[in-house]
């Protein structure tokens, strides 16, 4: 079990590193493609029940959510759904790094999920989510599997 988690985390790290190395991504019906036509995995939202993770205990949820526990509720209301789109979070961060002077209108014109657009207005928060993709994905999975417990 621990070995499969390590392998999954390593695969995710390789995908994020490849995305950063190759630069931009192009959107395709809820999937993403590198410029080399290799595809990202489906978003977490598309995960089937057969792929469900074991539920986290209250202590595990507390530890997982500790980095954002003191954020304002309005910001948490955007972070939690955005975490279910970790690929778009990384994509948005890469775009903002390439376009540091981008204003609110430029961000709103992007084809990202609305919660990712909202987080993009808080660059430090977006950076934290993008630079810790394993954590972001874990929050997204917990949000989908245990929404009442997370909230």
PDB file of C-alpha atoms in Angstrom:
ATOM      1  CA  UNK A   1       0.000   0.000   0.000  1.00  0.00           C
ATOM      2  CA  UNK A   2       2.788   2.453   0.901  1.00  0.00           C
ATOM      3  CA  UNK A   3       4.690   1.422  -2.237  1.00  0.00           C
ATOM      4  CA  UNK A   4       1.712   2.182  -4.487  1.00  0.00           C
ATOM      5  CA  UNK A   5       1.305   5.615  -2.823  1.00  0.00           C
ATOM      6  CA  UNK A   6       5.013   6.348  -3.375  1.00  0.00           C
ATOM      7  CA  UNK A   7       4.775   5.271  -7.015  1.00  0.00           C
ATOM      8  CA  UNK A   8       1.628   7.362  -7.546  1.00  0.00           C
ATOM      9  CA  UNK A   9       3.266  10.419  -5.958  1.00  0.00           C
ATOM     10  CA  UNK A  10       6.422   9.911  -8.021  1.00  0.00           C
ATOM     11  CA  UNK A  11       4.365   9.660 -11.224  1.00  0.00           C
ATOM     12  CA  UNK A  12       2.541  12.876 -10.344  1.00  0.00           C
ATOM     13  CA  UNK A  13       5.834  14.651  -9.644  1.00  0.00           C
ATOM     14  CA  UNK A  14       7.205  13.512 -13.007  1.00  0.00           C
ATOM     15  CA  UNK A  15       4.087  14.798 -14.796  1.00  0.00           C
ATOM     16  CA  UNK A  16       4.310  18.191 -13.066  1.00  0.00           C
ATOM     17  CA  UNK A  17       8.020  18.461 -13.847  1.00  0.00           C
ATOM     18  CA  UNK A  18       7.382  17.532 -17.479  1.00  0.00           C
ATOM     19  CA  UNK A  19       4.641  20.129 -17.733  1.00  0.00           C
ATOM     20  CA  UNK A  20       6.939  22.786 -16.293  1.00  0.00           C
ATOM     21  CA  UNK A  21       9.761  21.773 -18.645  1.00  0.00           C
ATOM     22  CA  UNK A  22       7.617  21.673 -21.765  1.00  0.00           C
ATOM     23  CA  UNK A  23       5.830  24.909 -21.042  1.00  0.00           C
ATOM     24  CA  UNK A  24       2.201  25.528 -21.882  1.00  0.00           C
ATOM     25  CA  UNK A  25      -0.614  23.091 -22.167  1.00  0.00           C
ATOM     26  CA  UNK A  26      -3.657  23.132 -24.402  1.00  0.00           C
ATOM     27  CA  UNK A  27      -7.169  22.362 -23.193  1.00  0.00           C
ATOM     28  CA  UNK A  28      -9.119  19.409 -24.566  1.00  0.00           C
ATOM     29  CA  UNK A  29     -12.545  18.413 -23.210  1.00  0.00           C
ATOM     30  CA  UNK A  30     -11.586  18.220 -19.552  1.00  0.00           C
ATOM     31  CA  UNK A  31      -8.201  16.676 -20.311  1.00  0.00           C
ATOM     32  CA  UNK A  32      -4.922  18.415 -20.971  1.00  0.00           C
ATOM     33  CA  UNK A  33      -2.236  17.747 -23.496  1.00  0.00           C
ATOM     34  CA  UNK A  34       1.439  18.523 -23.404  1.00  0.00           C
ATOM     35  CA  UNK A  35       2.849  19.954 -26.589  1.00  0.00           C
ATOM     36  CA  UNK A  36       4.166  16.451 -27.284  1.00  0.00           C
ATOM     37  CA  UNK A  37       0.562  15.120 -27.338  1.00  0.00           C
ATOM     38  CA  UNK A  38       1.053  13.057 -24.168  1.00  0.00           C
ATOM     39  CA  UNK A  39      -2.055  13.544 -22.046  1.00  0.00           C
ATOM     40  CA  UNK A  40      -2.573  14.466 -18.424  1.00  0.00           C
ATOM     41  CA  UNK A  41      -4.700  12.077 -16.400  1.00  0.00           C
ATOM     42  CA  UNK A  42      -8.397  12.917 -16.181  1.00  0.00           C
ATOM     43  CA  UNK A  43      -9.275  15.515 -13.545  1.00  0.00           C
ATOM     44  CA  UNK A  44     -10.057  14.184 -10.097  1.00  0.00           C
ATOM     45  CA  UNK A  45     -13.710  15.107 -10.662  1.00  0.00           C
ATOM     46  CA  UNK A  46     -13.913  12.394 -13.331  1.00  0.00           C
ATOM     47  CA  UNK A  47     -12.637   9.679 -10.973  1.00  0.00           C
ATOM     48  CA  UNK A  48     -14.887   6.665 -10.709  1.00  0.00           C
ATOM     49  CA  UNK A  49     -15.955   5.103  -7.389  1.00  0.00           C
ATOM     50  CA  UNK A  50     -13.705   2.134  -8.171  1.00  0.00           C
ATOM     51  CA  UNK A  51     -10.716   4.497  -7.907  1.00  0.00           C
ATOM     52  CA  UNK A  52     -11.868   5.867  -4.545  1.00  0.00           C
ATOM     53  CA  UNK A  53      -9.241   6.456  -1.885  1.00  0.00           C
ATOM     54  CA  UNK A  54      -9.754   5.221   1.682  1.00  0.00           C
ATOM     55  CA  UNK A  55     -11.464   7.824   3.852  1.00  0.00           C
ATOM     56  CA  UNK A  56      -9.247   9.935   6.067  1.00  0.00           C
ATOM     57  CA  UNK A  57      -9.680  10.047   9.824  1.00  0.00           C
ATOM     58  CA  UNK A  58     -10.463  13.328  11.572  1.00  0.00           C
ATOM     59  CA  UNK A  59      -6.829  13.579  12.669  1.00  0.00           C
ATOM     60  CA  UNK A  60      -5.589  13.008   9.118  1.00  0.00           C
ATOM     61  CA  UNK A  61      -7.990  15.638   7.782  1.00  0.00           C
ATOM     62  CA  UNK A  62      -6.831  18.105  10.444  1.00  0.00           C
ATOM     63  CA  UNK A  63      -3.215  17.542   9.437  1.00  0.00           C
ATOM     64  CA  UNK A  64      -4.003  17.754   5.711  1.00  0.00           C
ATOM     65  CA  UNK A  65      -6.005  20.971   6.000  1.00  0.00           C
ATOM     66  CA  UNK A  66      -3.795  22.696   8.600  1.00  0.00           C
ATOM     67  CA  UNK A  67      -1.964  24.882   6.028  1.00  0.00           C
ATOM     68  CA  UNK A  68      -5.240  26.568   5.022  1.00  0.00           C
ATOM     69  CA  UNK A  69      -7.238  26.240   8.242  1.00  0.00           C
ATOM     70  CA  UNK A  70      -7.022  29.919   9.169  1.00  0.00           C
ATOM     71  CA  UNK A  71      -7.806  31.280   5.694  1.00  0.00           C
ATOM     72  CA  UNK A  72     -11.038  33.290   5.373  1.00  0.00           C
ATOM     73  CA  UNK A  73     -14.110  31.223   4.511  1.00  0.00           C
ATOM     74  CA  UNK A  74     -14.566  33.027   1.175  1.00  0.00           C
ATOM     75  CA  UNK A  75     -11.059  32.027   0.099  1.00  0.00           C
ATOM     76  CA  UNK A  76     -11.527  28.448   1.328  1.00  0.00           C
ATOM     77  CA  UNK A  77     -14.718  28.306  -0.743  1.00  0.00           C
ATOM     78  CA  UNK A  78     -12.503  28.742  -3.816  1.00  0.00           C
ATOM     79  CA  UNK A  79      -9.438  26.738  -2.731  1.00  0.00           C
ATOM     80  CA  UNK A  80     -11.365  23.544  -1.986  1.00  0.00           C
ATOM     81  CA  UNK A  81     -13.085  23.185  -5.390  1.00  0.00           C
ATOM     82  CA  UNK A  82      -9.940  24.405  -7.203  1.00  0.00           C
ATOM     83  CA  UNK A  83      -7.981  21.599  -5.530  1.00  0.00           C
ATOM     84  CA  UNK A  84     -10.125  19.103  -7.447  1.00  0.00           C
ATOM     85  CA  UNK A  85      -8.450  20.410 -10.631  1.00  0.00           C
ATOM     86  CA  UNK A  86      -4.733  20.091  -9.815  1.00  0.00           C
ATOM     87  CA  UNK A  87      -3.742  20.108 -13.493  1.00  0.00           C
ATOM     88  CA  UNK A  88      -5.493  23.403 -14.068  1.00  0.00           C
ATOM     89  CA  UNK A  89      -3.898  24.853 -10.921  1.00  0.00           C
ATOM     90  CA  UNK A  90      -0.423  24.048 -12.286  1.00  0.00           C
ATOM     91  CA  UNK A  91      -1.421  25.322 -15.728  1.00  0.00           C
ATOM     92  CA  UNK A  92      -2.713  28.608 -14.236  1.00  0.00           C
ATOM     93  CA  UNK A  93       0.475  29.094 -12.220  1.00  0.00           C
ATOM     94  CA  UNK A  94       2.640  28.475 -15.295  1.00  0.00           C
ATOM     95  CA  UNK A  95       0.541  30.958 -17.267  1.00  0.00           C
ATOM     96  CA  UNK A  96       0.838  33.589 -14.528  1.00  0.00           C
ATOM     97  CA  UNK A  97       4.600  33.113 -14.400  1.00  0.00           C
ATOM     98  CA  UNK A  98       4.760  33.655 -18.175  1.00  0.00           C
ATOM     99  CA  UNK A  99       2.391  36.652 -17.899  1.00  0.00           C
ATOM    100  CA  UNK A 100       3.376  38.414 -14.662  1.00  0.00           C
ATOM    101  CA  UNK A 101       1.648  41.664 -15.620  1.00  0.00           C
ATOM    102  CA  UNK A 102      -1.681  39.957 -16.403  1.00  0.00           C
ATOM    103  CA  UNK A 103      -4.630  41.823 -14.974  1.00  0.00           C
ATOM    104  CA  UNK A 104      -7.992  40.612 -13.781  1.00  0.00           C
ATOM    105  CA  UNK A 105      -9.540  40.722 -17.258  1.00  0.00           C
ATOM    106  CA  UNK A 106      -6.747  38.581 -18.719  1.00  0.00           C
ATOM    107  CA  UNK A 107      -7.204  36.026 -15.939  1.00  0.00           C
ATOM    108  CA  UNK A 108     -10.981  35.931 -16.441  1.00  0.00           C
ATOM    109  CA  UNK A 109     -10.464  35.360 -20.178  1.00  0.00           C
ATOM    110  CA  UNK A 110      -8.629  32.084 -19.527  1.00  0.00           C
ATOM    111  CA  UNK A 111     -10.474  28.768 -20.057  1.00  0.00           C
ATOM    112  CA  UNK A 112      -9.827  27.515 -16.524  1.00  0.00           C
ATOM    113  CA  UNK A 113     -12.420  26.181 -14.114  1.00  0.00           C
ATOM    114  CA  UNK A 114     -14.089  29.145 -12.312  1.00  0.00           C
ATOM    115  CA  UNK A 115     -12.598  28.294  -8.902  1.00  0.00           C
ATOM    116  CA  UNK A 116      -9.104  28.156 -10.444  1.00  0.00           C
ATOM    117  CA  UNK A 117      -9.702  31.601 -11.984  1.00  0.00           C
ATOM    118  CA  UNK A 118     -10.749  32.895  -8.572  1.00  0.00           C
ATOM    119  CA  UNK A 119      -7.594  31.516  -6.947  1.00  0.00           C
ATOM    120  CA  UNK A 120      -5.451  32.999  -9.749  1.00  0.00           C
ATOM    121  CA  UNK A 121      -6.295  36.431  -8.348  1.00  0.00           C
ATOM    122  CA  UNK A 122      -4.453  35.369  -5.170  1.00  0.00           C
ATOM    123  CA  UNK A 123      -1.062  34.566  -6.681  1.00  0.00           C
ATOM    124  CA  UNK A 124       0.562  33.449  -3.417  1.00  0.00           C
ATOM    125  CA  UNK A 125      -2.240  30.962  -2.809  1.00  0.00           C
ATOM    126  CA  UNK A 126      -2.083  29.702  -6.397  1.00  0.00           C
ATOM    127  CA  UNK A 127       1.693  29.338  -6.090  1.00  0.00           C
ATOM    128  CA  UNK A 128       1.325  27.281  -2.901  1.00  0.00           C
ATOM    129  CA  UNK A 129      -1.218  24.975  -4.564  1.00  0.00           C
ATOM    130  CA  UNK A 130       0.859  24.599  -7.741  1.00  0.00           C
ATOM    131  CA  UNK A 131       4.170  24.008  -5.967  1.00  0.00           C
ATOM    132  CA  UNK A 132       2.678  21.268  -3.771  1.00  0.00           C
ATOM    133  CA  UNK A 133       0.707  19.173  -6.297  1.00  0.00           C
ATOM    134  CA  UNK A 134       0.595  16.049  -4.099  1.00  0.00           C
ATOM    135  CA  UNK A 135      -0.947  18.033  -1.269  1.00  0.00           C
ATOM    136  CA  UNK A 136      -3.338  19.841  -3.630  1.00  0.00           C
ATOM    137  CA  UNK A 137      -4.472  16.546  -5.117  1.00  0.00           C
ATOM    138  CA  UNK A 138      -4.931  15.029  -1.636  1.00  0.00           C
ATOM    139  CA  UNK A 139      -7.110  17.989  -0.608  1.00  0.00           C
ATOM    140  CA  UNK A 140      -9.126  17.589  -3.823  1.00  0.00           C
ATOM    141  CA  UNK A 141      -9.644  13.873  -3.258  1.00  0.00           C
ATOM    142  CA  UNK A 142     -10.663  14.495   0.355  1.00  0.00           C
ATOM    143  CA  UNK A 143     -13.027  17.249  -0.777  1.00  0.00           C
ATOM    144  CA  UNK A 144     -14.752  14.936  -3.220  1.00  0.00           C
ATOM    145  CA  UNK A 145     -14.825  11.861  -0.994  1.00  0.00           C
ATOM    146  CA  UNK A 146     -15.535  13.527   2.362  1.00  0.00           C
ATOM    147  CA  UNK A 147     -17.031  16.921   1.615  1.00  0.00           C
ATOM    148  CA  UNK A 148     -18.966  17.185   4.881  1.00  0.00           C
ATOM    149  CA  UNK A 149     -15.891  16.205   6.930  1.00  0.00           C
ATOM    150  CA  UNK A 150     -13.651  18.644   5.039  1.00  0.00           C
ATOM    151  CA  UNK A 151     -16.077  21.507   5.434  1.00  0.00           C
TER     152      UNK A 151
END
